[in-house]
Amino acid sequence: MASSWRRTIGNLRSFVGNSMGGVRGGANLASWVVAGTLAYYLWVKPSQDLKREQEERAALAALDPNRYVEKRKPIPDPQVTGLIYGNKNRSSKSEE
């Protein structure tokens, strides 16, 4: 009876070891450290920085709504500026 639970534990350890790539020891630990570091710097840290920046902007906007200005370049109207073909140098009123 004692050997059956040992066999179960051994099978479980073997399954876990194989599911993690089958690499044992320091190489396995090093690969997990590299993967965790990459995941942190590619996904976790940018999302935290973005959230912190949005919270700072919201706090600044709530503090004084007249002082805060969103820094964004306005989009020009293509009809007025003549960017659409055929609308160059035309006045808004029809001339006859």
Tab-separated table of N, CA and C in Angstrom:
chain	number	residue	atom	x	y	z
A	1	MET	N	0.813	-1.190	0.000
A	1	MET	CA	0.000	0.000	0.000
A	1	MET	C	0.858	1.257	0.000
A	2	ALA	N	1.973	1.208	0.662
A	2	ALA	CA	2.842	2.369	0.759
A	2	ALA	C	3.461	2.693	-0.588
A	3	SER	N	3.645	1.686	-1.418
A	3	SER	CA	4.270	1.942	-2.720
A	3	SER	C	3.292	2.579	-3.697
A	4	SER	N	1.987	2.412	-3.479
A	4	SER	CA	1.024	2.990	-4.426
A	4	SER	C	0.992	4.515	-4.332
A	5	TRP	N	1.053	5.079	-3.132
A	5	TRP	CA	1.049	6.549	-3.038
A	5	TRP	C	2.379	7.114	-3.507
A	6	ARG	N	3.475	6.365	-3.313
A	6	ARG	CA	4.769	6.820	-3.824
A	6	ARG	C	4.765	6.815	-5.353
A	7	ARG	N	4.166	5.807	-5.933
A	7	ARG	CA	4.058	5.742	-7.389
A	7	ARG	C	3.190	6.888	-7.910
A	8	THR	N	2.120	7.207	-7.186
A	8	THR	CA	1.239	8.311	-7.583
A	8	THR	C	1.991	9.637	-7.526
A	9	ILE	N	2.736	9.845	-6.465
A	9	ILE	CA	3.531	11.078	-6.339
A	9	ILE	C	4.583	11.131	-7.451
A	10	GLY	N	5.221	10.005	-7.731
A	10	GLY	CA	6.226	9.966	-8.795
A	10	GLY	C	5.628	10.270	-10.155
A	11	ASN	N	4.455	9.709	-10.423
A	11	ASN	CA	3.779	9.979	-11.692
A	11	ASN	C	3.377	11.452	-11.795
A	12	LEU	N	2.918	12.013	-10.702
A	12	LEU	CA	2.532	13.419	-10.694
A	12	LEU	C	3.736	14.324	-10.946
A	13	ARG	N	4.865	14.028	-10.291
A	13	ARG	CA	6.082	14.808	-10.514
A	13	ARG	C	6.551	14.681	-11.963
A	14	SER	N	6.458	13.499	-12.503
A	14	SER	CA	6.863	13.287	-13.894
A	14	SER	C	5.964	14.067	-14.844
A	15	PHE	N	4.660	14.050	-14.573
A	15	PHE	CA	3.720	14.784	-15.417
A	15	PHE	C	3.992	16.286	-15.369
A	16	VAL	N	4.197	16.813	-14.167
A	16	VAL	CA	4.464	18.246	-14.025
A	16	VAL	C	5.779	18.608	-14.700
A	17	GLY	N	6.799	17.799	-14.517
A	17	GLY	CA	8.091	18.064	-15.144
A	17	GLY	C	8.005	18.043	-16.658
A	18	ASN	N	7.266	17.102	-17.217
A	18	ASN	CA	7.122	17.020	-18.670
A	18	ASN	C	6.257	18.149	-19.217
A	19	SER	N	5.263	18.572	-18.464
A	19	SER	CA	4.392	19.647	-18.947
A	19	SER	C	5.117	20.985	-18.974
A	20	MET	N	6.171	21.132	-18.173
A	20	MET	CA	6.932	22.381	-18.161
A	20	MET	C	8.126	22.326	-19.107
A	21	GLY	N	8.124	21.429	-20.038
A	21	GLY	CA	9.174	21.391	-21.039
A	21	GLY	C	10.177	20.287	-20.840
A	22	GLY	N	10.127	19.596	-19.748
A	22	GLY	CA	11.020	18.481	-19.526
A	22	GLY	C	12.435	18.884	-19.129
A	23	VAL	N	12.701	20.156	-18.933
A	23	VAL	CA	14.037	20.600	-18.551
A	23	VAL	C	14.108	20.626	-17.029
A	24	ARG	N	15.189	20.103	-16.498
A	24	ARG	CA	15.319	20.040	-15.045
A	24	ARG	C	16.385	20.991	-14.546
A	25	GLY	N	16.278	21.355	-13.295
A	25	GLY	CA	17.334	22.074	-12.616
A	25	GLY	C	17.420	23.541	-12.974
A	26	GLY	N	18.665	24.013	-13.071
A	26	GLY	CA	18.926	25.432	-13.262
A	26	GLY	C	18.434	25.971	-14.589
A	27	ALA	N	18.485	25.154	-15.636
A	27	ALA	CA	18.026	25.617	-16.946
A	27	ALA	C	16.523	25.884	-16.931
A	28	ASN	N	15.773	25.047	-16.236
A	28	ASN	CA	14.335	25.234	-16.133
A	28	ASN	C	14.029	26.520	-15.370
A	29	LEU	N	14.720	26.722	-14.269
A	29	LEU	CA	14.504	27.917	-13.475
A	29	LEU	C	14.898	29.170	-14.265
A	30	ALA	N	16.021	29.095	-14.965
A	30	ALA	CA	16.471	30.243	-15.752
A	30	ALA	C	15.480	30.565	-16.873
A	31	SER	N	14.928	29.553	-17.507
A	31	SER	CA	13.972	29.808	-18.586
A	31	SER	C	12.691	30.449	-18.042
A	32	TRP	N	12.242	30.032	-16.859
A	32	TRP	CA	11.063	30.646	-16.268
A	32	TRP	C	11.333	32.086	-15.844
A	33	VAL	N	12.548	32.353	-15.369
A	33	VAL	CA	12.909	33.723	-14.992
A	33	VAL	C	12.920	34.619	-16.220
A	34	VAL	N	13.496	34.140	-17.322
A	34	VAL	CA	13.526	34.928	-18.557
A	34	VAL	C	12.119	35.168	-19.074
A	35	ALA	N	11.284	34.132	-19.075
A	35	ALA	CA	9.910	34.282	-19.556
A	35	ALA	C	9.118	35.251	-18.675
A	36	GLY	N	9.290	35.159	-17.376
A	36	GLY	CA	8.590	36.073	-16.478
A	36	GLY	C	9.048	37.504	-16.631
A	37	THR	N	10.350	37.704	-16.830
A	37	THR	CA	10.874	39.052	-17.020
A	37	THR	C	10.352	39.661	-18.314
A	38	LEU	N	10.366	38.883	-19.390
A	38	LEU	CA	9.830	39.374	-20.660
A	38	LEU	C	8.346	39.714	-20.543
A	39	ALA	N	7.593	38.856	-19.894
A	39	ALA	CA	6.162	39.122	-19.737
A	39	ALA	C	5.933	40.386	-18.930
A	40	TYR	N	6.733	40.602	-17.904
A	40	TYR	CA	6.572	41.800	-17.086
A	40	TYR	C	6.847	43.053	-17.900
A	41	TYR	N	7.955	43.086	-18.631
A	41	TYR	CA	8.331	44.301	-19.355
A	41	TYR	C	7.532	44.496	-20.641
A	42	LEU	N	6.934	43.444	-21.200
A	42	LEU	CA	6.155	43.596	-22.432
A	42	LEU	C	4.670	43.830	-22.182
A	43	TRP	N	4.138	43.313	-21.061
A	43	TRP	CA	2.690	43.428	-20.844
A	43	TRP	C	2.334	44.157	-19.552
A	44	VAL	N	2.926	43.763	-18.448
A	44	VAL	CA	2.486	44.267	-17.149
A	44	VAL	C	2.912	45.718	-16.945
A	45	LYS	N	4.194	46.006	-17.124
A	45	LYS	CA	4.704	47.356	-16.860
A	45	LYS	C	4.076	48.411	-17.761
A	46	PRO	N	3.945	48.191	-19.095
A	46	PRO	CA	3.295	49.225	-19.919
A	46	PRO	C	1.850	49.495	-19.505
A	47	SER	N	1.106	48.465	-19.134
A	47	SER	CA	-0.282	48.700	-18.727
A	47	SER	C	-0.341	49.455	-17.405
A	48	GLN	N	0.584	49.170	-16.494
A	48	GLN	CA	0.619	49.913	-15.232
A	48	GLN	C	0.988	51.370	-15.469
A	49	ASP	N	1.965	51.623	-16.357
A	49	ASP	CA	2.366	52.997	-16.658
A	49	ASP	C	1.224	53.772	-17.306
A	50	LEU	N	0.510	53.130	-18.230
A	50	LEU	CA	-0.612	53.787	-18.885
A	50	LEU	C	-1.715	54.121	-17.884
A	51	LYS	N	-2.011	53.187	-17.000
A	51	LYS	CA	-3.042	53.424	-15.989
A	51	LYS	C	-2.646	54.569	-15.061
A	52	ARG	N	-1.374	54.603	-14.652
A	52	ARG	CA	-0.889	55.668	-13.769
A	52	ARG	C	-0.962	57.023	-14.475
A	53	GLU	N	-0.582	57.050	-15.751
A	53	GLU	CA	-0.629	58.309	-16.504
A	53	GLU	C	-2.073	58.797	-16.670
A	54	GLN	N	-3.000	57.884	-16.935
A	54	GLN	CA	-4.408	58.277	-17.066
A	54	GLN	C	-4.957	58.792	-15.746
A	55	GLU	N	-4.566	58.177	-14.638
A	55	GLU	CA	-5.021	58.646	-13.328
A	55	GLU	C	-4.464	60.040	-13.024
A	56	GLU	N	-3.202	60.285	-13.401
A	56	GLU	CA	-2.623	61.609	-13.180
A	56	GLU	C	-3.341	62.671	-14.009
A	57	ARG	N	-3.662	62.346	-15.254
A	57	ARG	CA	-4.394	63.293	-16.101
A	57	ARG	C	-5.785	63.565	-15.549
A	58	ALA	N	-6.438	62.512	-15.069
A	58	ALA	CA	-7.783	62.695	-14.512
A	58	ALA	C	-7.733	63.546	-13.250
A	59	ALA	N	-6.723	63.331	-12.425
A	59	ALA	CA	-6.599	64.127	-11.204
A	59	ALA	C	-6.312	65.583	-11.548
A	60	LEU	N	-5.489	65.818	-12.551
A	60	LEU	CA	-5.177	67.180	-12.964
A	60	LEU	C	-6.406	67.862	-13.548
A	61	ALA	N	-7.181	67.128	-14.326
A	61	ALA	CA	-8.394	67.697	-14.915
A	61	ALA	C	-9.443	67.984	-13.845
A	62	ALA	N	-9.532	67.137	-12.843
A	62	ALA	CA	-10.520	67.352	-11.785
A	62	ALA	C	-10.107	68.496	-10.874
A	63	LEU	N	-8.817	68.727	-10.756
A	63	LEU	CA	-8.328	69.782	-9.876
A	63	LEU	C	-8.737	71.156	-10.385
A	64	ASP	N	-8.499	71.448	-11.640
A	64	ASP	CA	-8.854	72.736	-12.227
A	64	ASP	C	-9.252	72.510	-13.686
A	65	PRO	N	-10.547	72.417	-13.983
A	65	PRO	CA	-10.973	72.090	-15.347
A	65	PRO	C	-10.618	73.172	-16.366
A	66	ASN	N	-10.411	74.400	-15.945
A	66	ASN	CA	-10.069	75.453	-16.894
A	66	ASN	C	-8.594	75.445	-17.282
A	67	ARG	N	-7.754	74.876	-16.424
A	67	ARG	CA	-6.322	74.885	-16.694
A	67	ARG	C	-5.880	73.722	-17.574
A	68	TYR	N	-6.542	72.589	-17.443
A	68	TYR	CA	-6.124	71.383	-18.158
A	68	TYR	C	-6.535	71.460	-19.621
A	69	VAL	N	-5.574	71.246	-20.503
A	69	VAL	CA	-5.845	71.222	-21.936
A	69	VAL	C	-5.258	69.937	-22.498
A	70	GLU	N	-6.085	69.171	-23.163
A	70	GLU	CA	-5.603	67.944	-23.794
A	70	GLU	C	-4.722	68.311	-24.972
A	71	LYS	N	-3.511	67.774	-24.983
A	71	LYS	CA	-2.570	68.094	-26.054
A	71	LYS	C	-2.813	67.153	-27.227
A	72	ARG	N	-3.578	67.630	-28.178
A	72	ARG	CA	-3.914	66.821	-29.335
A	72	ARG	C	-4.008	67.724	-30.545
A	73	LYS	N	-3.462	67.298	-31.649
A	73	LYS	CA	-3.458	68.110	-32.847
A	73	LYS	C	-4.841	68.058	-33.497
A	74	PRO	N	-5.422	69.204	-33.839
A	74	PRO	CA	-6.743	69.180	-34.461
A	74	PRO	C	-6.674	68.622	-35.885
A	75	ILE	N	-7.743	67.974	-36.290
A	75	ILE	CA	-7.826	67.406	-37.626
A	75	ILE	C	-8.448	68.447	-38.548
A	76	PRO	N	-7.756	68.842	-39.615
A	76	PRO	CA	-8.325	69.859	-40.501
A	76	PRO	C	-9.487	69.301	-41.315
A	77	ASP	N	-10.382	70.208	-41.700
A	77	ASP	CA	-11.523	69.820	-42.511
A	77	ASP	C	-11.070	69.716	-43.965
A	78	PRO	N	-11.158	68.553	-44.594
A	78	PRO	CA	-10.652	68.398	-45.954
A	78	PRO	C	-11.461	69.185	-46.982
A	79	GLN	N	-12.707	69.515	-46.693
A	79	GLN	CA	-13.524	70.259	-47.649
A	79	GLN	C	-13.056	71.711	-47.744
A	80	VAL	N	-12.791	72.324	-46.605
A	80	VAL	CA	-12.435	73.727	-46.578
A	80	VAL	C	-11.018	73.937	-47.116
A	81	THR	N	-10.105	73.062	-46.763
A	81	THR	CA	-8.715	73.256	-47.155
A	81	THR	C	-8.433	72.820	-48.576
A	82	GLY	N	-9.379	72.162	-49.236
A	82	GLY	CA	-9.180	71.770	-50.621
A	82	GLY	C	-8.394	70.489	-50.785
A	83	LEU	N	-8.382	69.642	-49.762
A	83	LEU	CA	-7.648	68.390	-49.877
A	83	LEU	C	-8.380	67.382	-50.749
A	84	ILE	N	-9.683	67.539	-50.887
A	84	ILE	CA	-10.454	66.659	-51.758
A	84	ILE	C	-10.440	67.246	-53.165
A	85	TYR	N	-10.213	66.391	-54.135
A	85	TYR	CA	-10.079	66.826	-55.523
A	85	TYR	C	-11.345	67.548	-55.997
A	86	GLY	N	-11.165	68.691	-56.591
A	86	GLY	CA	-12.286	69.424	-57.165
A	86	GLY	C	-12.819	70.529	-56.280
A	87	ASN	N	-12.320	70.681	-55.082
A	87	ASN	CA	-12.837	71.712	-54.171
A	87	ASN	C	-11.856	72.858	-53.973
A	88	LYS	N	-10.843	72.966	-54.782
A	88	LYS	CA	-9.831	73.990	-54.559
A	88	LYS	C	-10.337	75.353	-55.033
A	89	ASN	N	-10.066	76.354	-54.223
A	89	ASN	CA	-10.348	77.763	-54.544
A	89	ASN	C	-11.825	78.011	-54.839
A	90	ARG	N	-12.696	77.314	-54.190
A	90	ARG	CA	-14.127	77.552	-54.341
A	90	ARG	C	-14.634	78.221	-53.079
A	91	SER	N	-15.495	79.192	-53.243
A	91	SER	CA	-16.094	79.816	-52.065
A	91	SER	C	-17.264	78.970	-51.607
A	92	SER	N	-17.674	79.174	-50.367
A	92	SER	CA	-18.763	78.375	-49.821
A	92	SER	C	-20.097	78.733	-50.441
A	93	LYS	N	-20.267	79.979	-50.937
A	93	LYS	CA	-21.503	80.373	-51.586
A	93	LYS	C	-21.395	80.136	-53.082
A	94	SER	N	-22.466	79.717	-53.689
A	94	SER	CA	-22.433	79.505	-55.142
A	94	SER	C	-22.510	80.843	-55.851
A	95	GLU	N	-21.583	81.064	-56.749
A	95	GLU	CA	-21.542	82.335	-57.500
A	95	GLU	C	-22.111	82.121	-58.900
A	96	GLU	N	-22.941	83.062	-59.340
A	96	GLU	CA	-23.535	82.923	-60.659
A	96	GLU	C	-23.213	84.087	-61.524
